[in-house]
Amino acid sequence: MIDEFQEEDGGSTRVVDAAFRTVPRDHTTFLVWKVTEASTELLPRTHYGTFYDAEAYLVYSASLLCHPAGPDVIRREIKESNGDYAERHIHAWAGERCGNLAALALRRGTQLATYLGMPVVIHREASTKETPRLLSYFRDGIRILRSGSNLNGAARLYRVRGRRPLLVQLEPVSWSQLAADGVFVLDTSSLLVLWLGRAANLVEKIFGAKIAYRMARGADKSTSVRRIAIAHDGYEQTLPSNDRALLDTLLELRARSVRPASPPPDPPRTARLYKATQPHRVTPVTVPSLRPAARLEEVKRAPLFREDLTDDGVYIVDSGSRGVWAWIGPQATGPGKRGALAAARGLARAKRHTGAVCVTTAGREPLEFASLFRNWRWCDARRDIRVRAARSATTKLDAVNLATNAWLAAEAQLPDDGSGSLRVWRVRRCGVDEDAEKEADGALAEVERPQAAAFYDRDCYIVLYTYHSPNGDQTMIYYWMGGSAPNDLRNLGAKEAKDLYIKLGRLPVQAWVYQGKEPAHFLQIFKGRMITYVGSATDYDPSGRRVIPPSRVLILVSGQYAREARGTEVRGAVRGAGRGACCVLRDGARVWVWCAASATGDEREVAKNMAAVEHTLVMQGKEKSDFWAALGDRRHLLVPSAVKEIERPLPPRLFYVSIGAPGQYSFEEIVSFSQYDLMPEMVGIVDGHCALFVWLGAHCCPRAKDDARSIALAYLAHDPAARDMETPIITVNQGREPPHFTGFFPHWKQSMWKGHKTFSAIVSALEGKAIVQRGNISIPNGNSTNRFDQYEKYPLGLLRGPKEHQPPDVDPLVKELYLTHDDFVATFGMPYSEFRTLPGWKQKDLKKAVGLF
């Protein structure tokens, strides 16, 4: 329980500011106001995206669902009676030094919401922790500047952050502001210094170079451009002498001390659901300006479901780093409804959250809120049409048509119709479950008739599928893991799948799938006949190569189409194999297809296809004695389940992956995304909810290409919605994207990155214009694999000190690796690249001489 008091607003939410009276209620629009004590001032478009840290602002966006929003939104009438679904958002942004303006901006935001009289989502934004939705409005990023900063020739320091870049002005200009994982721009009247931390990622480096160039040209984009000096972390002494002297006057180089890379993010924490109730006043309140705030009672922790929310209630969802949300039910009334935002803010204060606080009403929940719940039914009539079209049409479409209609491929999750070539291998432990004479064949045993589609829950399989598309042959590697397969077998199979991927030139699409969670295309490959049996293939064939299903088996069949069809053997006293209204009973050579009275025609056809041989159709209530005799003591397993409703999946979401130390990843959502948000230097995750796609840019760091599955698992673990860790994971390489991935992006262009400039190319282009001067040493501009630069850096005096005073990550045998390049050269009289070529005895002598041994 969390109790608190809040100030009464005195009914101010019923007062409408004059600045809001011209806001159109029924049109798409985008407006920004600056909030002052005296007024609310509408800003011109030229000021959009620039915020000052001692001021507060209101941002209002009205757009159509799943359409871009922001300053470039096309003004049009919203006709909700014709199926238009409008998204309305109000953002109250407050700078760190704005004082009481923060509360005032939020109060005026509620006034605007009252004036609109429409369902609207209100966001309380925090400086430097802006919501992805607010950042999505400004494609070139936003700037947070210091109010009252001296602009008369004084140096200014900025940091560049994120995929949709956030440019933050820092004061004072000192070494204490610089961090090893950051990109900084030092702006002086005569020179711009682009300082690159050794652990900074390439995406931020590129944005840093572009921002520095825009600053160098100035607002008027004149032909007279200031020079840009690129300073690499620890290599400042290699700058040209004039630039080094200027940098020394601003940041004393001898006092250099850079903050280490940011610590790993907090451990993932699942979302928590609270119910807000308004306590009754037992005694008169003596202070009229105060009223008791809502009492919050924890209901449950994730996974959350829509059924957990009652229509007459007010609920608070604490999603940790993704903000605190207040949800108002459609029948909620009274003080609880009016105090929903205050209750959410109170919880945020109690939990010491510094991120966003948002409030939404039932029926108009944004995607950020809906994604915190499992199986949320997304309300979008136009998307419903697409989903229904995908279910009914894809059985007739081949790879060529699906490539042309990529949106259809994405909705159905089918790159083709499953008519390509197929090879299947079973993973085996050599010497354990195989004959000794077969050990020479390796850990993979190829299945002789892969189209028989027989899998076993204690086995793992690798499926190699090739199909022809308009862009040439495409290959996919599926690695399937049985639900009862031991971990050592799963790990062995993962290694074999990776080896096959490398052998094929790292070109195929890779997918990791789990029993019962198979994606639609995997099922389509087997033409709706995939059956998972209990046990291992070696229980029926010692080699594990031949498909010999059990002679007496009961198979539960689920699905209404081939891409949904699964058959699962059921045994034991309890049926826990899943949903289905039909079963296939096999007893020797005889086969029955049993259909419940509730089974649809499509379900019956799927079950008959699953039987694959001559069979007897049996309807519920008309079973004969021979059927009951074959079924034996398994009658209790014939319990039909209701037809599964048509899913209304959430729209896909895109996340930019920032890669830190090994095993450390952070994820930044990109709202209202397009192909332009993908860069060859980045790793992106497209969350399709039923599957995760990991997109690997051509120039992303090599570690990401080897750890793609680890990145996806880290994303699932960090999701506050408590995601299923067995969600299918699919990795896609730039230039080899299948249509069921490209269909998530409107207007995908295969030629998008033909003219892309890498960071090295950008720097070279600026050098060609005599704008950039680099140092006297060659510094790699890409994702460096230089061993020396991958170590944390510390002052020489600290490394010479006693062991107990040194940082715990310092290896005493190689202390020299923890020096910056400049300190290394000053200490040893040579760069590390030359030092490492010396004989071992010579290196020891030099380290002893300087006190580092």
mmCIF file of C-alpha atoms in Angstrom, residues 63-400:
data_model
loop_
_atom_site.group_PDB
_atom_site.id
_atom_site.type_symbol
_atom_site.label_atom_id
_atom_site.label_comp_id
_atom_site.label_asym_id
_atom_site.label_seq_id
_atom_site.Cartn_x
_atom_site.Cartn_y
_atom_site.Cartn_z
ATOM 1 C CA SER A 63 -2.493 11.757 -36.112
ATOM 2 C CA LEU A 64 -4.097 8.697 -37.605
ATOM 3 C CA LEU A 65 -3.198 5.350 -36.095
ATOM 4 C CA CYS A 66 0.019 3.863 -37.479
ATOM 5 C CA HIS A 67 0.666 7.005 -39.519
ATOM 6 C CA PRO A 68 3.674 9.296 -38.998
ATOM 7 C CA ALA A 69 3.186 12.173 -36.601
ATOM 8 C CA GLY A 70 5.190 15.319 -36.007
ATOM 9 C CA PRO A 71 5.771 18.702 -37.649
ATOM 10 C CA ASP A 72 5.305 17.242 -41.153
ATOM 11 C CA VAL A 73 1.925 15.660 -40.473
ATOM 12 C CA ILE A 74 -0.546 16.318 -43.276
ATOM 13 C CA ARG A 75 -3.545 18.259 -41.992
ATOM 14 C CA ARG A 76 -6.734 16.353 -42.688
ATOM 15 C CA GLU A 77 -10.090 15.788 -41.081
ATOM 16 C CA ILE A 78 -10.466 12.827 -38.740
ATOM 17 C CA LYS A 79 -13.683 10.976 -39.542
ATOM 18 C CA GLU A 80 -14.004 8.412 -36.779
ATOM 19 C CA SER A 81 -17.473 7.504 -37.977
ATOM 20 C CA ASN A 82 -15.831 6.240 -41.184
ATOM 21 C CA GLY A 83 -13.303 4.080 -39.390
ATOM 22 C CA ASP A 84 -10.532 6.641 -38.823
ATOM 23 C CA TYR A 85 -8.766 5.922 -35.555
ATOM 24 C CA ALA A 86 -6.997 8.972 -34.162
ATOM 25 C CA GLU A 87 -4.079 8.983 -31.758
ATOM 26 C CA ARG A 88 -3.914 12.097 -29.603
ATOM 27 C CA HIS A 89 -0.969 12.713 -27.307
ATOM 28 C CA ILE A 90 -0.098 15.606 -25.009
ATOM 29 C CA HIS A 91 3.475 15.807 -23.733
ATOM 30 C CA ALA A 92 4.378 18.089 -20.808
ATOM 31 C CA TRP A 93 8.172 18.509 -20.994
ATOM 32 C CA ALA A 94 10.076 20.165 -18.149
ATOM 33 C CA GLY A 95 13.762 21.048 -18.015
ATOM 34 C CA GLU A 96 15.946 20.145 -15.046
ATOM 35 C CA ARG A 97 16.057 23.757 -13.838
ATOM 36 C CA CYS A 98 12.494 24.851 -14.580
ATOM 37 C CA GLY A 99 11.252 24.672 -10.979
ATOM 38 C CA ASN A 100 7.488 25.133 -10.581
ATOM 39 C CA LEU A 101 6.966 25.302 -14.329
ATOM 40 C CA ALA A 102 6.944 21.495 -14.440
ATOM 41 C CA ALA A 103 3.719 21.236 -12.441
ATOM 42 C CA LEU A 104 2.270 24.200 -14.325
ATOM 43 C CA ALA A 105 2.939 22.574 -17.709
ATOM 44 C CA LEU A 106 1.256 19.366 -16.593
ATOM 45 C CA ARG A 107 -1.741 21.307 -15.281
ATOM 46 C CA ARG A 108 -2.128 23.120 -18.579
ATOM 47 C CA GLY A 109 -1.789 19.838 -20.393
ATOM 48 C CA THR A 110 -4.845 18.540 -18.523
ATOM 49 C CA GLN A 111 -6.644 21.772 -19.421
ATOM 50 C CA LEU A 112 -5.918 21.089 -23.086
ATOM 51 C CA ALA A 113 -7.185 17.515 -22.721
ATOM 52 C CA THR A 114 -10.396 18.829 -21.122
ATOM 53 C CA TYR A 115 -10.886 21.338 -23.917
ATOM 54 C CA LEU A 116 -10.427 18.695 -26.614
ATOM 55 C CA GLY A 117 -13.100 16.495 -25.077
ATOM 56 C CA MET A 118 -11.590 13.493 -26.861
ATOM 57 C CA PRO A 119 -9.656 10.478 -25.581
ATOM 58 C CA VAL A 120 -6.074 11.671 -25.217
ATOM 59 C CA VAL A 121 -2.897 10.230 -23.705
ATOM 60 C CA ILE A 122 -1.034 12.598 -21.371
ATOM 61 C CA HIS A 123 2.725 12.148 -20.870
ATOM 62 C CA ARG A 124 4.796 13.851 -18.199
ATOM 63 C CA GLU A 125 8.217 14.001 -19.833
ATOM 64 C CA ALA A 126 11.546 14.200 -18.025
ATOM 65 C CA SER A 127 14.560 15.973 -19.485
ATOM 66 C CA THR A 128 17.094 13.575 -21.117
ATOM 67 C CA LYS A 129 14.679 10.680 -20.439
ATOM 68 C CA GLU A 130 12.124 11.536 -23.101
ATOM 69 C CA THR A 131 9.681 8.899 -24.241
ATOM 70 C CA PRO A 132 10.357 7.249 -27.617
ATOM 71 C CA ARG A 133 7.093 8.726 -28.875
ATOM 72 C CA LEU A 134 8.205 12.302 -28.191
ATOM 73 C CA LEU A 135 11.551 11.632 -29.877
ATOM 74 C CA SER A 136 9.744 10.143 -32.897
ATOM 75 C CA TYR A 137 8.234 13.520 -33.789
ATOM 76 C CA PHE A 138 11.642 15.076 -34.485
ATOM 77 C CA ARG A 139 13.432 13.039 -37.150
ATOM 78 C CA ASP A 140 16.663 15.038 -36.783
ATOM 79 C CA GLY A 141 16.607 14.687 -33.009
ATOM 80 C CA ILE A 142 16.062 17.254 -30.281
ATOM 81 C CA ARG A 143 18.409 19.725 -28.632
ATOM 82 C CA ILE A 144 18.409 20.485 -24.915
ATOM 83 C CA LEU A 145 20.289 23.728 -24.335
ATOM 84 C CA ARG A 146 21.293 25.610 -21.212
ATOM 85 C CA SER A 147 19.100 28.622 -20.545
ATOM 86 C CA GLY A 148 21.118 31.821 -20.232
ATOM 87 C CA SER A 149 24.287 30.163 -21.512
ATOM 88 C CA ASN A 150 26.980 32.605 -22.560
ATOM 89 C CA LEU A 151 26.903 32.748 -26.344
ATOM 90 C CA ASN A 152 29.502 35.500 -26.727
ATOM 91 C CA GLY A 153 32.353 33.387 -27.972
ATOM 92 C CA ALA A 154 32.547 31.069 -24.958
ATOM 93 C CA ALA A 155 33.138 27.382 -25.599
ATOM 94 C CA ARG A 156 30.131 25.075 -25.348
ATOM 95 C CA LEU A 157 30.142 21.309 -24.801
ATOM 96 C CA TYR A 158 27.461 18.936 -26.131
ATOM 97 C CA ARG A 159 26.847 15.207 -25.891
ATOM 98 C CA VAL A 160 25.210 13.155 -28.672
ATOM 99 C CA ARG A 161 23.000 10.247 -27.589
ATOM 100 C CA GLY A 162 20.713 7.656 -29.151
ATOM 101 C CA ARG A 163 19.438 6.536 -32.541
ATOM 102 C CA ARG A 164 17.121 9.528 -32.872
ATOM 103 C CA PRO A 165 19.847 11.773 -31.584
ATOM 104 C CA LEU A 166 19.506 13.761 -28.422
ATOM 105 C CA LEU A 167 21.950 16.696 -28.276
ATOM 106 C CA VAL A 168 22.444 17.868 -24.688
ATOM 107 C CA GLN A 169 24.466 20.936 -23.712
ATOM 108 C CA LEU A 170 26.683 20.338 -20.682
ATOM 109 C CA GLU A 171 28.144 22.791 -18.196
ATOM 110 C CA PRO A 172 30.815 23.392 -17.095
ATOM 111 C CA VAL A 173 33.233 22.523 -19.898
ATOM 112 C CA SER A 174 35.514 20.079 -18.107
ATOM 113 C CA TRP A 175 36.910 16.558 -18.241
ATOM 114 C CA SER A 176 34.325 15.457 -15.674
ATOM 115 C CA GLN A 177 31.632 15.654 -18.376
ATOM 116 C CA LEU A 178 33.389 13.293 -20.793
ATOM 117 C CA ALA A 179 32.721 9.552 -20.696
ATOM 118 C CA ALA A 180 34.471 6.667 -22.421
ATOM 119 C CA ASP A 181 31.242 5.510 -24.111
ATOM 120 C CA GLY A 182 30.128 8.935 -25.320
ATOM 121 C CA VAL A 183 30.388 11.214 -28.339
ATOM 122 C CA PHE A 184 30.946 14.904 -27.548
ATOM 123 C CA VAL A 185 31.156 18.107 -29.567
ATOM 124 C CA LEU A 186 33.207 21.023 -28.217
ATOM 125 C CA ASP A 187 32.111 24.211 -29.959
ATOM 126 C CA THR A 188 34.495 27.193 -30.018
ATOM 127 C CA SER A 189 34.516 30.321 -32.151
ATOM 128 C CA SER A 190 37.326 29.039 -34.373
ATOM 129 C CA LEU A 191 37.253 25.249 -34.079
ATOM 130 C CA LEU A 192 34.875 22.353 -33.457
ATOM 131 C CA VAL A 193 36.318 19.349 -31.641
ATOM 132 C CA LEU A 194 34.536 16.006 -32.134
ATOM 133 C CA TRP A 195 35.691 13.891 -29.182
ATOM 134 C CA LEU A 196 35.029 10.160 -29.525
ATOM 135 C CA GLY A 197 35.054 7.863 -26.512
ATOM 136 C CA ARG A 198 36.837 4.586 -27.093
ATOM 137 C CA ALA A 199 33.666 2.625 -26.209
ATOM 138 C CA ALA A 200 31.314 4.858 -28.227
ATOM 139 C CA ASN A 201 29.197 3.126 -30.837
ATOM 140 C CA LEU A 202 29.373 3.821 -34.536
ATOM 141 C CA VAL A 203 25.819 5.141 -34.844
ATOM 142 C CA GLU A 204 26.467 7.947 -32.358
ATOM 143 C CA LYS A 205 29.831 8.664 -34.026
ATOM 144 C CA ILE A 206 28.069 9.171 -37.361
ATOM 145 C CA PHE A 207 25.469 11.477 -35.864
ATOM 146 C CA GLY A 208 28.224 13.323 -33.995
ATOM 147 C CA ALA A 209 30.082 13.953 -37.266
ATOM 148 C CA LYS A 210 26.916 15.160 -39.009
ATOM 149 C CA ILE A 211 25.965 17.449 -36.117
ATOM 150 C CA ALA A 212 29.500 18.868 -35.944
ATOM 151 C CA TYR A 213 29.357 19.604 -39.676
ATOM 152 C CA ARG A 214 26.013 21.404 -39.326
ATOM 153 C CA MET A 215 27.453 23.467 -36.489
ATOM 154 C CA ALA A 216 30.538 24.240 -38.557
ATOM 155 C CA ARG A 217 28.390 25.580 -41.402
ATOM 156 C CA GLY A 218 26.194 27.616 -39.078
ATOM 157 C CA ALA A 219 22.498 28.407 -39.239
ATOM 158 C CA ASP A 220 22.869 30.319 -42.516
ATOM 159 C CA LYS A 221 24.727 27.393 -44.150
ATOM 160 C CA SER A 222 27.407 29.754 -45.352
ATOM 161 C CA THR A 223 30.335 28.742 -47.495
ATOM 162 C CA SER A 224 32.803 29.820 -44.799
ATOM 163 C CA VAL A 225 33.033 26.779 -42.573
ATOM 164 C CA ARG A 226 34.898 26.360 -39.305
ATOM 165 C CA ARG A 227 37.344 23.517 -39.070
ATOM 166 C CA ILE A 228 36.580 20.268 -37.219
ATOM 167 C CA ALA A 229 39.217 18.403 -35.237
ATOM 168 C CA ILE A 230 38.574 14.763 -34.391
ATOM 169 C CA ALA A 231 40.023 13.760 -31.030
ATOM 170 C CA HIS A 232 39.983 10.102 -30.039
ATOM 171 C CA ASP A 233 39.807 9.077 -26.409
ATOM 172 C CA GLY A 234 43.368 8.791 -25.124
ATOM 173 C CA TYR A 235 44.922 10.085 -28.347
ATOM 174 C CA GLU A 236 44.520 13.829 -27.721
ATOM 175 C CA GLN A 237 48.276 14.432 -27.843
ATOM 176 C CA THR A 238 48.339 13.301 -31.475
ATOM 177 C CA LEU A 239 46.260 16.299 -32.620
ATOM 178 C CA PRO A 240 47.953 18.979 -34.744
ATOM 179 C CA SER A 241 49.860 21.386 -32.515
ATOM 180 C CA ASN A 242 47.479 24.357 -32.941
ATOM 181 C CA ASP A 243 44.391 22.257 -32.215
ATOM 182 C CA ARG A 244 46.119 20.574 -29.289
ATOM 183 C CA ALA A 245 47.041 23.956 -27.818
ATOM 184 C CA LEU A 246 43.450 25.195 -28.108
ATOM 185 C CA LEU A 247 42.099 22.010 -26.522
ATOM 186 C CA ASP A 248 44.648 22.358 -23.719
ATOM 187 C CA THR A 249 43.376 25.843 -22.874
ATOM 188 C CA LEU A 250 39.815 24.551 -22.532
ATOM 189 C CA LEU A 251 40.526 21.106 -21.074
ATOM 190 C CA GLU A 252 43.921 20.901 -19.406
ATOM 191 C CA LEU A 253 45.398 17.796 -20.991
ATOM 192 C CA ARG A 254 47.623 17.023 -18.015
ATOM 193 C CA ALA A 255 44.509 16.873 -15.826
ATOM 194 C CA ARG A 256 42.773 14.449 -18.181
ATOM 195 C CA SER A 257 40.282 12.195 -16.374
ATOM 196 C CA VAL A 258 37.487 10.540 -18.340
ATOM 197 C CA ARG A 259 34.544 8.828 -16.691
ATOM 198 C CA PRO A 260 34.371 5.080 -17.424
ATOM 199 C CA ALA A 261 31.640 3.625 -19.585
ATOM 200 C CA SER A 262 28.169 3.627 -18.095
ATOM 201 C CA PRO A 263 27.522 0.807 -15.637
ATOM 202 C CA PRO A 264 25.327 -2.052 -16.805
ATOM 203 C CA PRO A 265 21.613 -1.312 -16.679
ATOM 204 C CA ASP A 266 19.597 -2.338 -13.664
ATOM 205 C CA PRO A 267 18.492 -5.970 -13.641
ATOM 206 C CA PRO A 268 15.255 -6.438 -15.578
ATOM 207 C CA ARG A 269 12.129 -6.147 -13.489
ATOM 208 C CA THR A 270 8.683 -7.266 -14.570
ATOM 209 C CA ALA A 271 5.754 -4.875 -14.660
ATOM 210 C CA ARG A 272 3.524 -4.570 -11.598
ATOM 211 C CA LEU A 273 -0.179 -3.793 -11.615
ATOM 212 C CA TYR A 274 -1.781 -1.676 -8.867
ATOM 213 C CA LYS A 275 -5.395 -0.774 -8.307
ATOM 214 C CA ALA A 276 -6.098 2.787 -7.215
ATOM 215 C CA THR A 277 -8.901 3.392 -4.730
ATOM 216 C CA GLN A 278 -9.974 6.667 -3.159
ATOM 217 C CA PRO A 279 -10.200 6.392 0.650
ATOM 218 C CA HIS A 280 -13.313 7.703 2.328
ATOM 219 C CA ARG A 281 -12.957 10.798 4.486
ATOM 220 C CA VAL A 282 -13.748 9.686 7.998
ATOM 221 C CA THR A 283 -13.199 13.114 9.576
ATOM 222 C CA PRO A 284 -13.474 16.577 8.049
ATOM 223 C CA VAL A 285 -10.346 17.751 6.272
ATOM 224 C CA THR A 286 -9.014 20.805 8.092
ATOM 225 C CA VAL A 287 -6.817 21.971 5.224
ATOM 226 C CA PRO A 288 -9.066 22.580 2.217
ATOM 227 C CA SER A 289 -6.115 22.671 -0.229
ATOM 228 C CA LEU A 290 -5.249 19.059 0.501
ATOM 229 C CA ARG A 291 -7.165 15.902 -0.237
ATOM 230 C CA PRO A 292 -6.190 12.292 0.338
ATOM 231 C CA ALA A 293 -4.656 10.766 -2.756
ATOM 232 C CA ALA A 294 -5.418 7.318 -4.052
ATOM 233 C CA ARG A 295 -4.413 4.219 -2.130
ATOM 234 C CA LEU A 296 -2.538 1.768 -4.329
ATOM 235 C CA GLU A 297 -2.927 -1.946 -3.777
ATOM 236 C CA GLU A 298 -0.703 -4.309 -5.743
ATOM 237 C CA VAL A 299 -2.838 -6.699 -7.777
ATOM 238 C CA LYS A 300 -0.250 -8.864 -9.513
ATOM 239 C CA ARG A 301 3.007 -8.929 -11.401
ATOM 240 C CA ALA A 302 3.555 -9.660 -15.072
ATOM 241 C CA PRO A 303 2.418 -11.451 -17.116
ATOM 242 C CA LEU A 304 -0.585 -9.121 -17.225
ATOM 243 C CA PHE A 305 -3.792 -9.614 -19.206
ATOM 244 C CA ARG A 306 -6.610 -7.305 -20.268
ATOM 245 C CA GLU A 307 -8.920 -9.332 -18.073
ATOM 246 C CA ASP A 308 -6.984 -8.046 -15.034
ATOM 247 C CA LEU A 309 -8.478 -4.580 -15.632
ATOM 248 C CA THR A 310 -12.097 -3.981 -14.581
ATOM 249 C CA ASP A 311 -14.156 -1.418 -16.454
ATOM 250 C CA ASP A 312 -15.037 0.566 -13.341
ATOM 251 C CA GLY A 313 -11.491 0.733 -11.979
ATOM 252 C CA VAL A 314 -8.393 2.894 -12.168
ATOM 253 C CA TYR A 315 -5.103 1.000 -12.402
ATOM 254 C CA ILE A 316 -1.441 1.929 -12.292
ATOM 255 C CA VAL A 317 1.176 -0.121 -14.185
ATOM 256 C CA ASP A 318 4.776 0.260 -13.077
ATOM 257 C CA SER A 319 6.884 -0.820 -16.054
ATOM 258 C CA GLY A 320 10.239 0.340 -14.670
ATOM 259 C CA SER A 321 12.428 1.973 -17.298
ATOM 260 C CA ARG A 322 9.453 2.208 -19.679
ATOM 261 C CA GLY A 323 7.531 4.507 -17.376
ATOM 262 C CA VAL A 324 4.553 4.471 -15.035
ATOM 263 C CA TRP A 325 1.113 4.248 -16.637
ATOM 264 C CA ALA A 326 -2.332 5.123 -15.290
ATOM 265 C CA TRP A 327 -5.303 3.394 -16.965
ATOM 266 C CA ILE A 328 -8.851 4.705 -16.528
ATOM 267 C CA GLY A 329 -11.686 2.235 -17.087
ATOM 268 C CA PRO A 330 -14.657 3.265 -19.267
ATOM 269 C CA GLN A 331 -17.020 3.227 -16.264
ATOM 270 C CA ALA A 332 -14.653 4.843 -13.755
ATOM 271 C CA THR A 333 -16.060 7.958 -12.121
ATOM 272 C CA GLY A 334 -15.460 10.377 -9.292
ATOM 273 C CA PRO A 335 -12.223 11.280 -7.540
ATOM 274 C CA GLY A 336 -10.481 8.080 -8.628
ATOM 275 C CA LYS A 337 -10.784 9.041 -12.278
ATOM 276 C CA ARG A 338 -9.706 12.637 -11.671
ATOM 277 C CA GLY A 339 -6.771 11.572 -9.531
ATOM 278 C CA ALA A 340 -5.366 8.880 -11.848
ATOM 279 C CA LEU A 341 -2.413 10.969 -13.008
ATOM 280 C CA ALA A 342 -1.647 12.080 -9.465
ATOM 281 C CA ALA A 343 -1.690 8.454 -8.298
ATOM 282 C CA ALA A 344 0.766 7.477 -11.033
ATOM 283 C CA ARG A 345 3.050 10.380 -10.132
ATOM 284 C CA GLY A 346 2.899 9.391 -6.494
ATOM 285 C CA LEU A 347 3.950 5.843 -7.317
ATOM 286 C CA ALA A 348 6.805 7.157 -9.475
ATOM 287 C CA ARG A 349 8.035 9.304 -6.569
ATOM 288 C CA ALA A 350 7.730 6.438 -4.114
ATOM 289 C CA LYS A 351 9.691 4.123 -6.436
ATOM 290 C CA ARG A 352 12.156 6.931 -7.303
ATOM 291 C CA HIS A 353 11.489 6.586 -11.003
ATOM 292 C CA THR A 354 12.765 9.548 -13.003
ATOM 293 C CA GLY A 355 11.226 8.554 -16.323
ATOM 294 C CA ALA A 356 7.890 9.318 -17.919
ATOM 295 C CA VAL A 357 4.489 9.171 -16.213
ATOM 296 C CA CYS A 358 1.512 8.702 -18.547
ATOM 297 C CA VAL A 359 -2.255 8.350 -18.329
ATOM 298 C CA THR A 360 -4.543 6.699 -20.879
ATOM 299 C CA THR A 361 -8.223 5.865 -21.129
ATOM 300 C CA ALA A 362 -9.784 2.526 -22.009
ATOM 301 C CA GLY A 363 -10.271 1.876 -25.699
ATOM 302 C CA ARG A 364 -7.539 4.280 -26.855
ATOM 303 C CA GLU A 365 -4.482 2.682 -25.317
ATOM 304 C CA PRO A 366 -1.268 3.368 -27.254
ATOM 305 C CA LEU A 367 0.990 0.560 -28.376
ATOM 306 C CA GLU A 368 3.501 1.290 -25.594
ATOM 307 C CA PHE A 369 0.827 0.471 -22.995
ATOM 308 C CA ALA A 370 -0.833 -2.434 -24.826
ATOM 309 C CA SER A 371 2.517 -4.199 -25.246
ATOM 310 C CA LEU A 372 2.789 -4.556 -21.458
ATOM 311 C CA PHE A 373 -0.055 -7.105 -21.629
ATOM 312 C CA ARG A 374 -0.230 -10.603 -23.104
ATOM 313 C CA ASN A 375 -2.624 -11.280 -25.991
ATOM 314 C CA TRP A 376 -3.929 -7.703 -26.084
ATOM 315 C CA ARG A 377 -6.553 -7.395 -28.841
ATOM 316 C CA TRP A 378 -5.488 -4.414 -30.919
ATOM 317 C CA CYS A 379 -8.359 -2.170 -31.989
ATOM 318 C CA ASP A 380 -7.768 -1.100 -35.566
ATOM 319 C CA ALA A 381 -10.496 -1.873 -38.101
ATOM 320 C CA ARG A 382 -8.174 -1.357 -41.063
ATOM 321 C CA ARG A 383 -5.574 -3.729 -39.651
ATOM 322 C CA ASP A 384 -8.308 -6.297 -39.011
ATOM 323 C CA ILE A 385 -8.967 -6.306 -42.755
ATOM 324 C CA ARG A 386 -5.278 -7.000 -43.420
ATOM 325 C CA VAL A 387 -5.185 -9.824 -40.879
ATOM 326 C CA ARG A 388 -8.267 -11.480 -42.352
ATOM 327 C CA ALA A 389 -6.856 -11.097 -45.868
ATOM 328 C CA ALA A 390 -3.634 -12.762 -44.759
ATOM 329 C CA ARG A 391 -5.512 -15.740 -43.267
ATOM 330 C CA SER A 392 -7.666 -16.348 -46.332
ATOM 331 C CA ALA A 393 -5.326 -15.542 -49.233
ATOM 332 C CA THR A 394 -1.850 -16.770 -48.450
ATOM 333 C CA THR A 395 -2.582 -20.422 -49.224
ATOM 334 C CA LYS A 396 -2.837 -19.351 -52.885
ATOM 335 C CA LEU A 397 0.270 -17.152 -53.036
ATOM 336 C CA ASP A 398 3.794 -18.196 -53.981
ATOM 337 C CA ALA A 399 7.139 -16.552 -53.279
ATOM 338 C CA VAL A 400 6.850 -14.154 -56.231
#
